[in-house]
Coordinates of C-alpha atoms and ligand atoms in Angstrom, one line a residue:
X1 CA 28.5 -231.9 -46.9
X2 CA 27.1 -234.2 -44.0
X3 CA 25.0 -233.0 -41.5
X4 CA 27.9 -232.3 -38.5
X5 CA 26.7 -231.9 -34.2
X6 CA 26.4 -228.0 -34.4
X7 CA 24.8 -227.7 -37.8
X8 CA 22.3 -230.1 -36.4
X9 CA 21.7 -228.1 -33.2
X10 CA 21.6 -225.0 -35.0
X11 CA 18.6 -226.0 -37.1
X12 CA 17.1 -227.0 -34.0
X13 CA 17.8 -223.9 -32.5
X14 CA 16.4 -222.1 -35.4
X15 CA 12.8 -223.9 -35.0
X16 CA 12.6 -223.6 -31.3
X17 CA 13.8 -219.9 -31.6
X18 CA 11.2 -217.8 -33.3
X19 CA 10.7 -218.6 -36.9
X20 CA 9.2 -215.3 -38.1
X21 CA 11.8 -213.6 -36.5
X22 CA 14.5 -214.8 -38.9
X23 CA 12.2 -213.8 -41.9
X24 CA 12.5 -210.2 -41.1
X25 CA 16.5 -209.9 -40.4
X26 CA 19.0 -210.0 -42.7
X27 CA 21.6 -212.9 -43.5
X28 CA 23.4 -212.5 -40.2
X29 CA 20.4 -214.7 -38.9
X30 CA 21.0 -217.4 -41.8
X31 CA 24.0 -218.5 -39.8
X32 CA 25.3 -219.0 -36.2
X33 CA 28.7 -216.7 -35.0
X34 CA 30.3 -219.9 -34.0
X35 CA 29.5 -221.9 -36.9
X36 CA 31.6 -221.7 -40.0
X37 CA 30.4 -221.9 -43.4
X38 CA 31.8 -225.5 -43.7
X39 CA 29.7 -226.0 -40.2
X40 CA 32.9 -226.6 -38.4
X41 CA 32.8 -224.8 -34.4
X42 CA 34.4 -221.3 -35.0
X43 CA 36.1 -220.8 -31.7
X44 CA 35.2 -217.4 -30.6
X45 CA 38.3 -215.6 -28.4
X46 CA 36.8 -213.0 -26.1
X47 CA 38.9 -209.9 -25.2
X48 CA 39.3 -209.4 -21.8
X49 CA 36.5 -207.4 -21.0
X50 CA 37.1 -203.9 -18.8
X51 CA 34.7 -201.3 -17.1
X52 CA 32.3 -200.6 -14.3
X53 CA 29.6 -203.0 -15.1
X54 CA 32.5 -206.0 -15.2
X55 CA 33.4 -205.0 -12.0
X56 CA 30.2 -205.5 -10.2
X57 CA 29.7 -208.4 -12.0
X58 CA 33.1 -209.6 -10.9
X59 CA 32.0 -208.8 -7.4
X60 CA 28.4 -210.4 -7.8
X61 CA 30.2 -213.8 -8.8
X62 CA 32.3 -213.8 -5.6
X63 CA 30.1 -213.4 -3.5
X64 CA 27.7 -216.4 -5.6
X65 CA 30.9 -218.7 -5.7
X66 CA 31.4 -218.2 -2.2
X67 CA 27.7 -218.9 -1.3
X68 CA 28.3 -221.9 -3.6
X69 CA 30.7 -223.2 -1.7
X70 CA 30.3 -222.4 1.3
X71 CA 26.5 -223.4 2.1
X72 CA 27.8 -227.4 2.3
X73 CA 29.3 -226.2 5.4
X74 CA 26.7 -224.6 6.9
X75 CA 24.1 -227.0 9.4
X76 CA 21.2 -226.7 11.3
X77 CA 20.7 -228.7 14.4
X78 CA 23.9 -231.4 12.7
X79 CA 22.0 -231.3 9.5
X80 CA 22.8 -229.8 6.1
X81 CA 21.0 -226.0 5.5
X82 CA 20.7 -227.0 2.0
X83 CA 20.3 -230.8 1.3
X84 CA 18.7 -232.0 -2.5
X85 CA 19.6 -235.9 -1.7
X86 CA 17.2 -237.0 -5.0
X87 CA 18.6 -240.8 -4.3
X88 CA 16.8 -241.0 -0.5
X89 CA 14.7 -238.1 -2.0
X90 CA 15.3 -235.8 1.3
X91 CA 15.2 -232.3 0.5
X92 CA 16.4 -229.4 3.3
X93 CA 16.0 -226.0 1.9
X94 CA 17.2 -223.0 3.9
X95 CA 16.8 -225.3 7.0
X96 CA 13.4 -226.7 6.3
X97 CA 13.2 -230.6 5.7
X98 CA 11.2 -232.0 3.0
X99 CA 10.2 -235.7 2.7
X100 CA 8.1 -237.6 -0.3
X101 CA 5.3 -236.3 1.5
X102 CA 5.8 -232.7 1.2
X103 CA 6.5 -233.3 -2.7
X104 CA 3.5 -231.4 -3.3
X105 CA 5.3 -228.1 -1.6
X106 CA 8.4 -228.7 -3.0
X107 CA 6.8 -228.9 -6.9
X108 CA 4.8 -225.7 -6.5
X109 CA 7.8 -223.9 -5.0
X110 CA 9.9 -225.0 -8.4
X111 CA 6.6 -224.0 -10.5
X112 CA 6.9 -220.7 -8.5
X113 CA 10.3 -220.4 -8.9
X114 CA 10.1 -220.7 -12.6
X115 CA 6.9 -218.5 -13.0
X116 CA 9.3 -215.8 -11.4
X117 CA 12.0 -216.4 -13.5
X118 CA 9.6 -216.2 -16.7
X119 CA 7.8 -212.8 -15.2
X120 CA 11.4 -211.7 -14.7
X121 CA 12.3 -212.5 -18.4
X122 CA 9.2 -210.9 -19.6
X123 CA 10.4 -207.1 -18.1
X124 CA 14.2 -207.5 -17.4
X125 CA 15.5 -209.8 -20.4
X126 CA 17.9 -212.9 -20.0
X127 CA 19.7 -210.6 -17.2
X128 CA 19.9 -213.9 -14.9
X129 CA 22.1 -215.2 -17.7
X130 CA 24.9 -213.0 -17.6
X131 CA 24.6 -212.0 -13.9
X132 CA 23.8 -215.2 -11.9
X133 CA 24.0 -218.3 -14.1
X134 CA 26.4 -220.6 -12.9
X135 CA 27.5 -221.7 -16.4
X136 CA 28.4 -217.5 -17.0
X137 CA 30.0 -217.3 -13.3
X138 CA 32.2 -220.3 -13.9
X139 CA 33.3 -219.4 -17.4
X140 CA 33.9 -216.2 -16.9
X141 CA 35.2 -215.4 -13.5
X142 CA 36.8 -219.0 -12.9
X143 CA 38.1 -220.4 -15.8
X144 CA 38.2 -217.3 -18.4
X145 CA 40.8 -215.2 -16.0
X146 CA 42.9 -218.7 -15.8
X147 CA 43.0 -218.8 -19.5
X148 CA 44.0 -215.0 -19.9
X149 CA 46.7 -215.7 -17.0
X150 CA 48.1 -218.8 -19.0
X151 CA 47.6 -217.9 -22.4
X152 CA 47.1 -213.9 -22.6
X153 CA 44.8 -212.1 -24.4
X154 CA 42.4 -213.1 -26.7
X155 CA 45.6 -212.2 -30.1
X156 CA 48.0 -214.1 -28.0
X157 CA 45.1 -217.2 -27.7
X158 CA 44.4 -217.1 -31.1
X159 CA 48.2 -217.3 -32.0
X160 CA 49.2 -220.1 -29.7
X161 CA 46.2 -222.0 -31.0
X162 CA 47.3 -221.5 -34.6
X163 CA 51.4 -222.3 -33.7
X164 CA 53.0 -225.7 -33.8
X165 CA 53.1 -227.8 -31.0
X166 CA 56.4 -226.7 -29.3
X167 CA 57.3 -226.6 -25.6
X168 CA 55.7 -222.9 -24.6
X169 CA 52.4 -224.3 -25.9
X170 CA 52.8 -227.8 -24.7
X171 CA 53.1 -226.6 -21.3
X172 CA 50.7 -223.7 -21.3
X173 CA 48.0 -226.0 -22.6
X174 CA 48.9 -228.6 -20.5
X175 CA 48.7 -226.4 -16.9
X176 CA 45.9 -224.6 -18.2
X177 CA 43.9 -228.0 -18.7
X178 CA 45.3 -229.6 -15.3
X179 CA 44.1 -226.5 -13.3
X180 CA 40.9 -226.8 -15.8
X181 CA 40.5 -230.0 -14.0
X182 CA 41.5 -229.7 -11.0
X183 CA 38.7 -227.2 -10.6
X184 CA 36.2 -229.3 -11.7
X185 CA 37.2 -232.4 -9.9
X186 CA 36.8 -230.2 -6.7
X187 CA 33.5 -228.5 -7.8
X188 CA 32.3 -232.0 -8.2
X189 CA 32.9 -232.3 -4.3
X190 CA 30.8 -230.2 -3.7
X191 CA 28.1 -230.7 -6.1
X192 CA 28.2 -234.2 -4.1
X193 CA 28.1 -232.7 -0.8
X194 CA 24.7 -230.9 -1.9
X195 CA 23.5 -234.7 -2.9
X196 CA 24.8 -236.6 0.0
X197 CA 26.0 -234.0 2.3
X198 CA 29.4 -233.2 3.1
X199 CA 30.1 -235.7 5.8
X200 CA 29.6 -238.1 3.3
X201 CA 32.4 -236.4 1.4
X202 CA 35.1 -236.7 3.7
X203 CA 34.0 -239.9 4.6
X204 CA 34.5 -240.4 0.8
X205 CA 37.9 -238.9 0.7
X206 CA 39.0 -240.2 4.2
X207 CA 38.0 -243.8 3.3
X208 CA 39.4 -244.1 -0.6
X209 CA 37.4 -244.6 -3.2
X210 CA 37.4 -248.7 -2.9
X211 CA 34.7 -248.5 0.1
X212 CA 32.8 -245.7 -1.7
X213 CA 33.2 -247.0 -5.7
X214 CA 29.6 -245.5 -6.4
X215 CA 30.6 -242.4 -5.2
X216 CA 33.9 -241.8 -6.2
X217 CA 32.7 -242.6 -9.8
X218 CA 30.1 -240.4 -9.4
X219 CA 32.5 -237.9 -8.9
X220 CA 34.9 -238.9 -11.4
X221 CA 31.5 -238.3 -14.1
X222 CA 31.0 -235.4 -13.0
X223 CA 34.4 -233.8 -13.0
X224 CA 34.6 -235.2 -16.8
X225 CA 31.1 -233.3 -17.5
X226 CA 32.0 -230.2 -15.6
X227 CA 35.0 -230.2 -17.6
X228 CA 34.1 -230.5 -20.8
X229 CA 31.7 -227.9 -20.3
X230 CA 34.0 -225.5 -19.3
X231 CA 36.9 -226.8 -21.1
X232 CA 35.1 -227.3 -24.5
X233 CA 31.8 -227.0 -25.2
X234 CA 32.0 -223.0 -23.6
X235 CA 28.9 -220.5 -25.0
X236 CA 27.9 -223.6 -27.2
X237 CA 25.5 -224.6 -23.6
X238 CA 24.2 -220.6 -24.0
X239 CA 23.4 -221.0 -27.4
X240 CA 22.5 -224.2 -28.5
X241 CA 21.6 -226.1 -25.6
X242 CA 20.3 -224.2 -22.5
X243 CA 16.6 -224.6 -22.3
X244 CA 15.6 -221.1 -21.0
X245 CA 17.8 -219.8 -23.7
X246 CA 15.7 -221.3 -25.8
X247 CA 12.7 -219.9 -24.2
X248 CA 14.0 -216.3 -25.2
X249 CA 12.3 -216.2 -28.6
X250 CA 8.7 -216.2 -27.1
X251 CA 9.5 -214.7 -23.6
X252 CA 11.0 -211.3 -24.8
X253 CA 9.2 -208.8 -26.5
X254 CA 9.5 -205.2 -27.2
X255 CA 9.4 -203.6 -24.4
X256 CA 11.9 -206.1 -22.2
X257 CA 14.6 -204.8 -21.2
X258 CA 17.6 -206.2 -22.7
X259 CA 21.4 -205.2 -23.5
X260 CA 20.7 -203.1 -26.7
X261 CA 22.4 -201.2 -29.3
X262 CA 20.6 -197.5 -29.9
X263 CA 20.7 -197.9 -33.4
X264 CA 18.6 -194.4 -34.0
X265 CA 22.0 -193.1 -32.4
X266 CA 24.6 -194.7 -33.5
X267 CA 23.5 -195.0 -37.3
X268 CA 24.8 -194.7 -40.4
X269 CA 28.3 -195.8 -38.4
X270 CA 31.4 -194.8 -40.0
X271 CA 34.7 -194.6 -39.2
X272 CA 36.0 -192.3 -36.3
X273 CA 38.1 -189.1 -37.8
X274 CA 38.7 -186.6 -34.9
X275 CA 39.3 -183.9 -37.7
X276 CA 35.6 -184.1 -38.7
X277 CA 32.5 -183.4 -37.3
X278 CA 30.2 -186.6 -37.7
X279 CA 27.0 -184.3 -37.6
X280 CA 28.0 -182.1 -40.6
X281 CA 28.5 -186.2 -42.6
X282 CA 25.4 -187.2 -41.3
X283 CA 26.9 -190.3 -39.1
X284 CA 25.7 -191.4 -36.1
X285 CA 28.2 -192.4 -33.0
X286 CA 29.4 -195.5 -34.0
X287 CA 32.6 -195.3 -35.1
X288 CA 32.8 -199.4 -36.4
X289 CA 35.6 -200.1 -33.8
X290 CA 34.2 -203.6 -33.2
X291 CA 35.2 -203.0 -29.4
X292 CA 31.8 -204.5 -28.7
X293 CA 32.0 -207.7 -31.1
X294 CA 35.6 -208.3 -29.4
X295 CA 35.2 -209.0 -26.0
X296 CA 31.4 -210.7 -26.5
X297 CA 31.7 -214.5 -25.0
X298 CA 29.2 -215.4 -28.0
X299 CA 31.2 -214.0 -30.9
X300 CA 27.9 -211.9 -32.3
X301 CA 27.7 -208.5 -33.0
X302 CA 25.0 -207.0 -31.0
X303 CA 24.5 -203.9 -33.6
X304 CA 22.5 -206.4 -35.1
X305 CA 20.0 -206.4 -32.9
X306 CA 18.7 -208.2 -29.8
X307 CA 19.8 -212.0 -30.4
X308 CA 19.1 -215.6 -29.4
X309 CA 22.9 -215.6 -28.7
X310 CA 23.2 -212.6 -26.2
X311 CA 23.5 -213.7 -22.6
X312 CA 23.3 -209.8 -21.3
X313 CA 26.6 -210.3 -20.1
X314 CA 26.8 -206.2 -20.3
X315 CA 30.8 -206.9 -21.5
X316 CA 30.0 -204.8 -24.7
X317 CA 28.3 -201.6 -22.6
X318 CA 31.7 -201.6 -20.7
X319 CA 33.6 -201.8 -23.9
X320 CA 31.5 -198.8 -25.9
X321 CA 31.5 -196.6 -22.5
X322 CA 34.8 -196.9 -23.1
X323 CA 35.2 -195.9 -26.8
X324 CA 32.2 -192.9 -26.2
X325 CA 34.3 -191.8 -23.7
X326 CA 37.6 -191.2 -25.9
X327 CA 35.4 -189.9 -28.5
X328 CA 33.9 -187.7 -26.4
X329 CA 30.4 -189.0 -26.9
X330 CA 28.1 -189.6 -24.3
X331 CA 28.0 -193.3 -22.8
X332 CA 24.9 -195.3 -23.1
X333 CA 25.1 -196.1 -27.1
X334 CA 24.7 -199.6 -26.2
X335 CA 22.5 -200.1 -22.7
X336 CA 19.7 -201.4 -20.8
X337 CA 16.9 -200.6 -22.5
X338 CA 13.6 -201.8 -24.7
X339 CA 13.1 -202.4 -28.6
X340 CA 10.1 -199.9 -28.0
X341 CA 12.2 -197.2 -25.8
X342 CA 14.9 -197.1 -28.3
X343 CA 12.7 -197.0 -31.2
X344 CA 9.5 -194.9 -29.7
X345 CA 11.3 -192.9 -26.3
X346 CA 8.8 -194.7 -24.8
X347 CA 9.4 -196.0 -21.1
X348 CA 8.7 -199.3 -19.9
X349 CA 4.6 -200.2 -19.9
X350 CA 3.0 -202.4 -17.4
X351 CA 1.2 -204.9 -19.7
X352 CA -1.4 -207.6 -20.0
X353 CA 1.1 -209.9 -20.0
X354 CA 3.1 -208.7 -16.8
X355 CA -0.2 -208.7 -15.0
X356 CA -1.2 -211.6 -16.2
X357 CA 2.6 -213.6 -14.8
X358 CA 2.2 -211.3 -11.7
X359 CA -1.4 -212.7 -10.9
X360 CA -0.3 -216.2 -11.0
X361 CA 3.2 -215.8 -9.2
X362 CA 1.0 -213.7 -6.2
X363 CA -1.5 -216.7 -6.4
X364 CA 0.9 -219.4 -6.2
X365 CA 2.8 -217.6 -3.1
X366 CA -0.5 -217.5 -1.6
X367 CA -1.1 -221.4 -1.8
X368 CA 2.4 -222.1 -0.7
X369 CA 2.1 -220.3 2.1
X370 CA -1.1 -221.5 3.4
X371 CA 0.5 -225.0 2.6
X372 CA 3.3 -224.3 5.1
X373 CA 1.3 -222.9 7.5
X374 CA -1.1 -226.0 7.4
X375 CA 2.1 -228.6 7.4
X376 CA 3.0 -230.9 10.7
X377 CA 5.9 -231.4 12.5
X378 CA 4.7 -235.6 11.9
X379 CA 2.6 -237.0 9.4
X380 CA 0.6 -240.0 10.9
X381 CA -1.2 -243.1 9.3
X382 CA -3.7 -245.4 11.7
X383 CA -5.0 -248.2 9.7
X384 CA -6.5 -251.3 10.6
X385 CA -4.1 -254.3 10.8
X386 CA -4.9 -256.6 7.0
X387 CA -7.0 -259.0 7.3
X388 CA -8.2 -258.9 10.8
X389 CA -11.8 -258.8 12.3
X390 CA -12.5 -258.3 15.5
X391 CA -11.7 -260.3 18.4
X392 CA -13.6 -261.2 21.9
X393 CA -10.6 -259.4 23.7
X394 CA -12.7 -261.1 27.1
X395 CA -16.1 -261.3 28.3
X396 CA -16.9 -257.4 28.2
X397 CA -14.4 -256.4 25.8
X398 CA -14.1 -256.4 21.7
X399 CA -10.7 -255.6 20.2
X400 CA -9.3 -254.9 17.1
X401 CA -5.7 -254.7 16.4
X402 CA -4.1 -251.3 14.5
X403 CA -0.6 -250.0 12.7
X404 CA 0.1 -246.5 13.1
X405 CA 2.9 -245.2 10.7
X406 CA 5.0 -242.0 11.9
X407 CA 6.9 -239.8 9.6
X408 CA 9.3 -237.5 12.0
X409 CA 9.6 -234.1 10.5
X410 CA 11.4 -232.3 13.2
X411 CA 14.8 -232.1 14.3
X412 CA 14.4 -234.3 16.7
X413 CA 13.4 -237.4 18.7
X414 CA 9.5 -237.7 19.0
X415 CA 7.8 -240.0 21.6
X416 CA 4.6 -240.8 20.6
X417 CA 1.4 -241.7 22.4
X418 CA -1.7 -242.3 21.2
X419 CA -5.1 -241.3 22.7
X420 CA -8.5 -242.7 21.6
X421 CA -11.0 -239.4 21.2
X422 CA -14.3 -240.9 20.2
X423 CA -15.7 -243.4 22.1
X424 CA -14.7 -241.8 25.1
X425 CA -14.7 -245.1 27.5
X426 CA -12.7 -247.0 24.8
X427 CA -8.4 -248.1 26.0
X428 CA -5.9 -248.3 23.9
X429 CA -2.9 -251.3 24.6
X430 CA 0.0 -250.6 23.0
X431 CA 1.9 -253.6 21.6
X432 CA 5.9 -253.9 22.4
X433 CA 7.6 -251.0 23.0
X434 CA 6.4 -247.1 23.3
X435 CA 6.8 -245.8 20.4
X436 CA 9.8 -243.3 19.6
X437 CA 10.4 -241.8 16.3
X438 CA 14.4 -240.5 15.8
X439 CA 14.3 -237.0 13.2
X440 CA 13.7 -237.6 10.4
X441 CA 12.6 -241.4 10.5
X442 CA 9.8 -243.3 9.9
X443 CA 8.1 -245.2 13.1
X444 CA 5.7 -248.0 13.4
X445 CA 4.0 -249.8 16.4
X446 CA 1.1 -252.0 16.6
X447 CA -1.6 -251.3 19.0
X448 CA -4.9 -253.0 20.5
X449 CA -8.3 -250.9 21.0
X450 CA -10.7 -252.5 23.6
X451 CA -14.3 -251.3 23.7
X452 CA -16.9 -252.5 26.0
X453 CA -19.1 -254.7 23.7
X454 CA -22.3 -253.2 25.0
X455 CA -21.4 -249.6 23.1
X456 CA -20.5 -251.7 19.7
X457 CA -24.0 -251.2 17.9
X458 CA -23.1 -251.9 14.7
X459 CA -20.3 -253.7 12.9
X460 CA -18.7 -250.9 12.0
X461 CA -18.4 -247.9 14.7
X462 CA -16.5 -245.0 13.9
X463 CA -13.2 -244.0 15.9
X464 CA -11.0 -241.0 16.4
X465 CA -7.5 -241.2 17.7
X466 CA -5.3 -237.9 18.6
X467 CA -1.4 -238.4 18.2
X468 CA 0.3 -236.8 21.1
X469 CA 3.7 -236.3 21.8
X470 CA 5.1 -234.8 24.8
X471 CA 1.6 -233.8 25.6
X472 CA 1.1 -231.8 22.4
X473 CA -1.7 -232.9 20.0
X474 CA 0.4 -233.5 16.5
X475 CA -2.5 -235.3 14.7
X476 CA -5.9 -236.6 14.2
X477 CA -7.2 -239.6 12.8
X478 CA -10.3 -241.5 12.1
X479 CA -10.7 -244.9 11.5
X480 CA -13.1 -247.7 12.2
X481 CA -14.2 -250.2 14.8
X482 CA -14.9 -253.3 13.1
X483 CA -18.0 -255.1 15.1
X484 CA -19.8 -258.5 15.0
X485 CA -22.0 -258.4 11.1
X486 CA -24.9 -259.6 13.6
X487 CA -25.1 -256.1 15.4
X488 CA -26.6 -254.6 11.9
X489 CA -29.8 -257.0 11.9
X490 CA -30.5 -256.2 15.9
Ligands
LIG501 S1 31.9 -200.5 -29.4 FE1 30.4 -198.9 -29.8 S2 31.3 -197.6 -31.3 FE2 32.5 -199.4 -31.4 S3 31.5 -200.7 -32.9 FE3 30.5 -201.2 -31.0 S4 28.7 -199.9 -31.0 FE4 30.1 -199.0 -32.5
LIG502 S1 26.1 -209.0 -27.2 FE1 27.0 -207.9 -25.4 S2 25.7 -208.5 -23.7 FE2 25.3 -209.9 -25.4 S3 26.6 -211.6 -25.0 FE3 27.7 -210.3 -26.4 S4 28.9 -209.0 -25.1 FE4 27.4 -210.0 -23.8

């Protein structure tokens, strides 16, 4: 047998997951849910999932969807609130602007970000995955309930898959796959309008794609992408390729909370009979429905114990709730909770590991705030024009010539003027123009600086310019003076 695409990934899963792990389990962990034994994709057919937990989550995605596409809409001042144009690399976040030279700020907020999402692992499991991921939101709330609408339940899927091509499944396919893409040729609108804005794309769809070909073909990528994904490829980006999936194996340990099955409860399962009392046969409260294998987007079994597989999508507490509660059982046989609290009773302990996340996270909050707080409306550069010396501007005066470089950070128009500090008697003549920077632009000017030859003692005399712009000092700069080389030897 060759080596097919999801045998290949699944060994590679297996050595980035945690290899000692799959030494203690039993043969469950040998082989993936959606891989056959033939390593062909098993398609895994998810019952609709039901219950109080879906619910929320039903209403969490709305309102992410609706923040998803709605913050292209939103400006500032006639800007975007959120901007990540990579191409012009301008980067607006919540209203602030970043340029190339805020890079710095905008990689420790990431490494933040991520040193958040790991402490957040560490205690709370791969919750973000089945609560906030995109991928889940989409699959789930967008495209899943499309599917179910189209095709039925997860029996009636299974069935159409496994019938002849004949008209009811030629055109239930057919409109499922159109609306399929339809939704992803729009979401790749506005994944656009987060790259370019969303002026650009109605200027895009206004125009036609002939005076926007990079564009449109961008978008035309995408949609494919965003299709397949969604279309095809399904828990298969959860499982085999999602990086922080992957990260899973050394992030959790014992006492993370994670979706979990209370095997000291529900073990030995066995089969419901409401004539006998399960204490008296010594069985726990499983009753083997499979209600909790059925409607799990990853087709595992999560009786087998936390797994790389499990997004936390909760869709298996809902279903069990469900059972314990027609058994008359308590709920909670498969919940929130630790490896250690199920198997000790022990609660959640605040480790070295925790602190140690906690103390770096506080510390890089710390740095990023004092880098706010220190950043400038404008960033200035004063250097000396190349290759110049000075010059005998006229008998009292030397001059050298200067470019001053303006980076705009604000929202608006800056004029700029230029002061020299240090020497005090020194004039600066500015060349063309005053100099006016539009938001978010980049400004040059040239400028003369005359001082009176009899305080030039040396060749090279240090200077300091303030930037100024509607009388407020924005910067300070020093430079140097360049003198005659025969001042040093006086
Ligand atoms: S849904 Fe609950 S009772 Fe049914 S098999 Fe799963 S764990 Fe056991
Ligand atoms: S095991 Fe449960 S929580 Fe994990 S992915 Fe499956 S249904 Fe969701």
């Amino acid at each position: 047998m060759g080596l097919d695409y999801f045998t290949a990934f699944y060994i590679f899963a297996q050595i980035t997951y945690n290899m000692e792990e799959f030494d203690e389990f039993d043969d469950f962990r040998d082989k993936q849910s959606t891989i056959g034994d033939d390593g062909s994709r098993v398609w895994v057919y998810p019952k609709k999932p039901n219950g109080k937990l879906y619910n929320y989550r039903k209403l969490t995605s709305v309102v992410l969807l609706a923040v998803l596409f709605g913050l292209p809409f939103i400006k500032l001042n006639g800007d975007p609130f959120v901007l990540f144009n990579f191409i012009e690399r301008k980067f607006i976040i919540f209203g602030v602007m970043f340029y190339p030279q805020d890079f710095h700020l905008f990689v420790l907020s990431m490494i933040a970000f991520i040193v958040f999402v790991v402490l957040f692992t560490v205690i709370f499991g791969r919750i973000f995955c089945g609560w906030i991921c995109p991928q889940t939101i989409f699959m789930e709330f967008l495209y899943r309930p499309i599917e179910y609408w189209i095709e039925g339940n997860y029996s009636q899927q299974r069935k159409l898959d496994q019938a002849p091509l004949d008209f009811n499944k030629f055109w239930r396919k057919g409109l499922k796959h159109l609306i399929f893409y339809l939704i992803s040729f729009v979401t790749a609108h506005f994944f656009l309008a987060y790259i370019t804005g969303i002026d650009h794309v109605k200027e895009i769809i206004i125009d036609g794609p002939d005076t926007h070909l990079a564009g449109f073909i961008g978008m035309i990528v995408f949609s494919g992408v965003h299709y397949f994904v969604f279309a095809k490829l399904r828990e298969q980006v959860c499982i085999i390729i999602c990086p922080y999936g992957r990260l899973q194996g050394v992030l959790l340990d014992r006492n993370s909370i994670v979706v979990s099955y209370d095997y000291k409860r529900g073990e030995p399962r066995g089969k419901y009979n409401p004539l006998e009392d399960r204490n008296d046969k010594g069985k726990g409260d499983c009753i083997e429905c499979g209600s909790c294998q059925a409607v799990c987007p990853t087709g595992i079994d999560i009786r087998n114990g936390t797994q790389l597989e499990c997004i936390n999508c909760t869709a298996c507490i809902d279903a069990c709730n469900s059972v314990m509660r027609r058994v008359k059982k308590p709920e909670g046989l498969i919940r929130y909770a630790s490896e250690r609290s199920i198997a000790d009773k022990t609660k959640l302990k605040f480790n070295i590991r925790i602190l140690f996340y906690s103390v770096i996270l506080a510390g890089l909050l710390i740095l990023i705030a004092f880098l706010f707080s220190i950043r400038t409306d404008i960033e200035s550069t004063i250097l000396r024009q190349k290759g110049t010396m000075y010059q005998e501007y006229d008998s009292l005066h030397y001059s050298n010539i200067y470019m001053i470089q303006v980076i705009n950070k604000t929202r608006e128009a800056l004029p700029v003027e230029l002061k020299l500090d240090e020497p005090e008697n020194g004039e600066i003549k500015m060349i063309g123009d005053p100099l006016v920077v539009e938001k978010g632009q980049v400004g040059e000017a040239q400028f003369l600086v005359l001082i009176k030859k009899r305080d030039v003692k040396k060749s090279n005399t240090e200077v300091e310019f303030k930037v100024m712009s509607n009388g407020k000092e924005m910067d300070e700069i020093k430079s140097t003076f360049v003198g005659p080389n025969s001042l040093d030897k006086k």
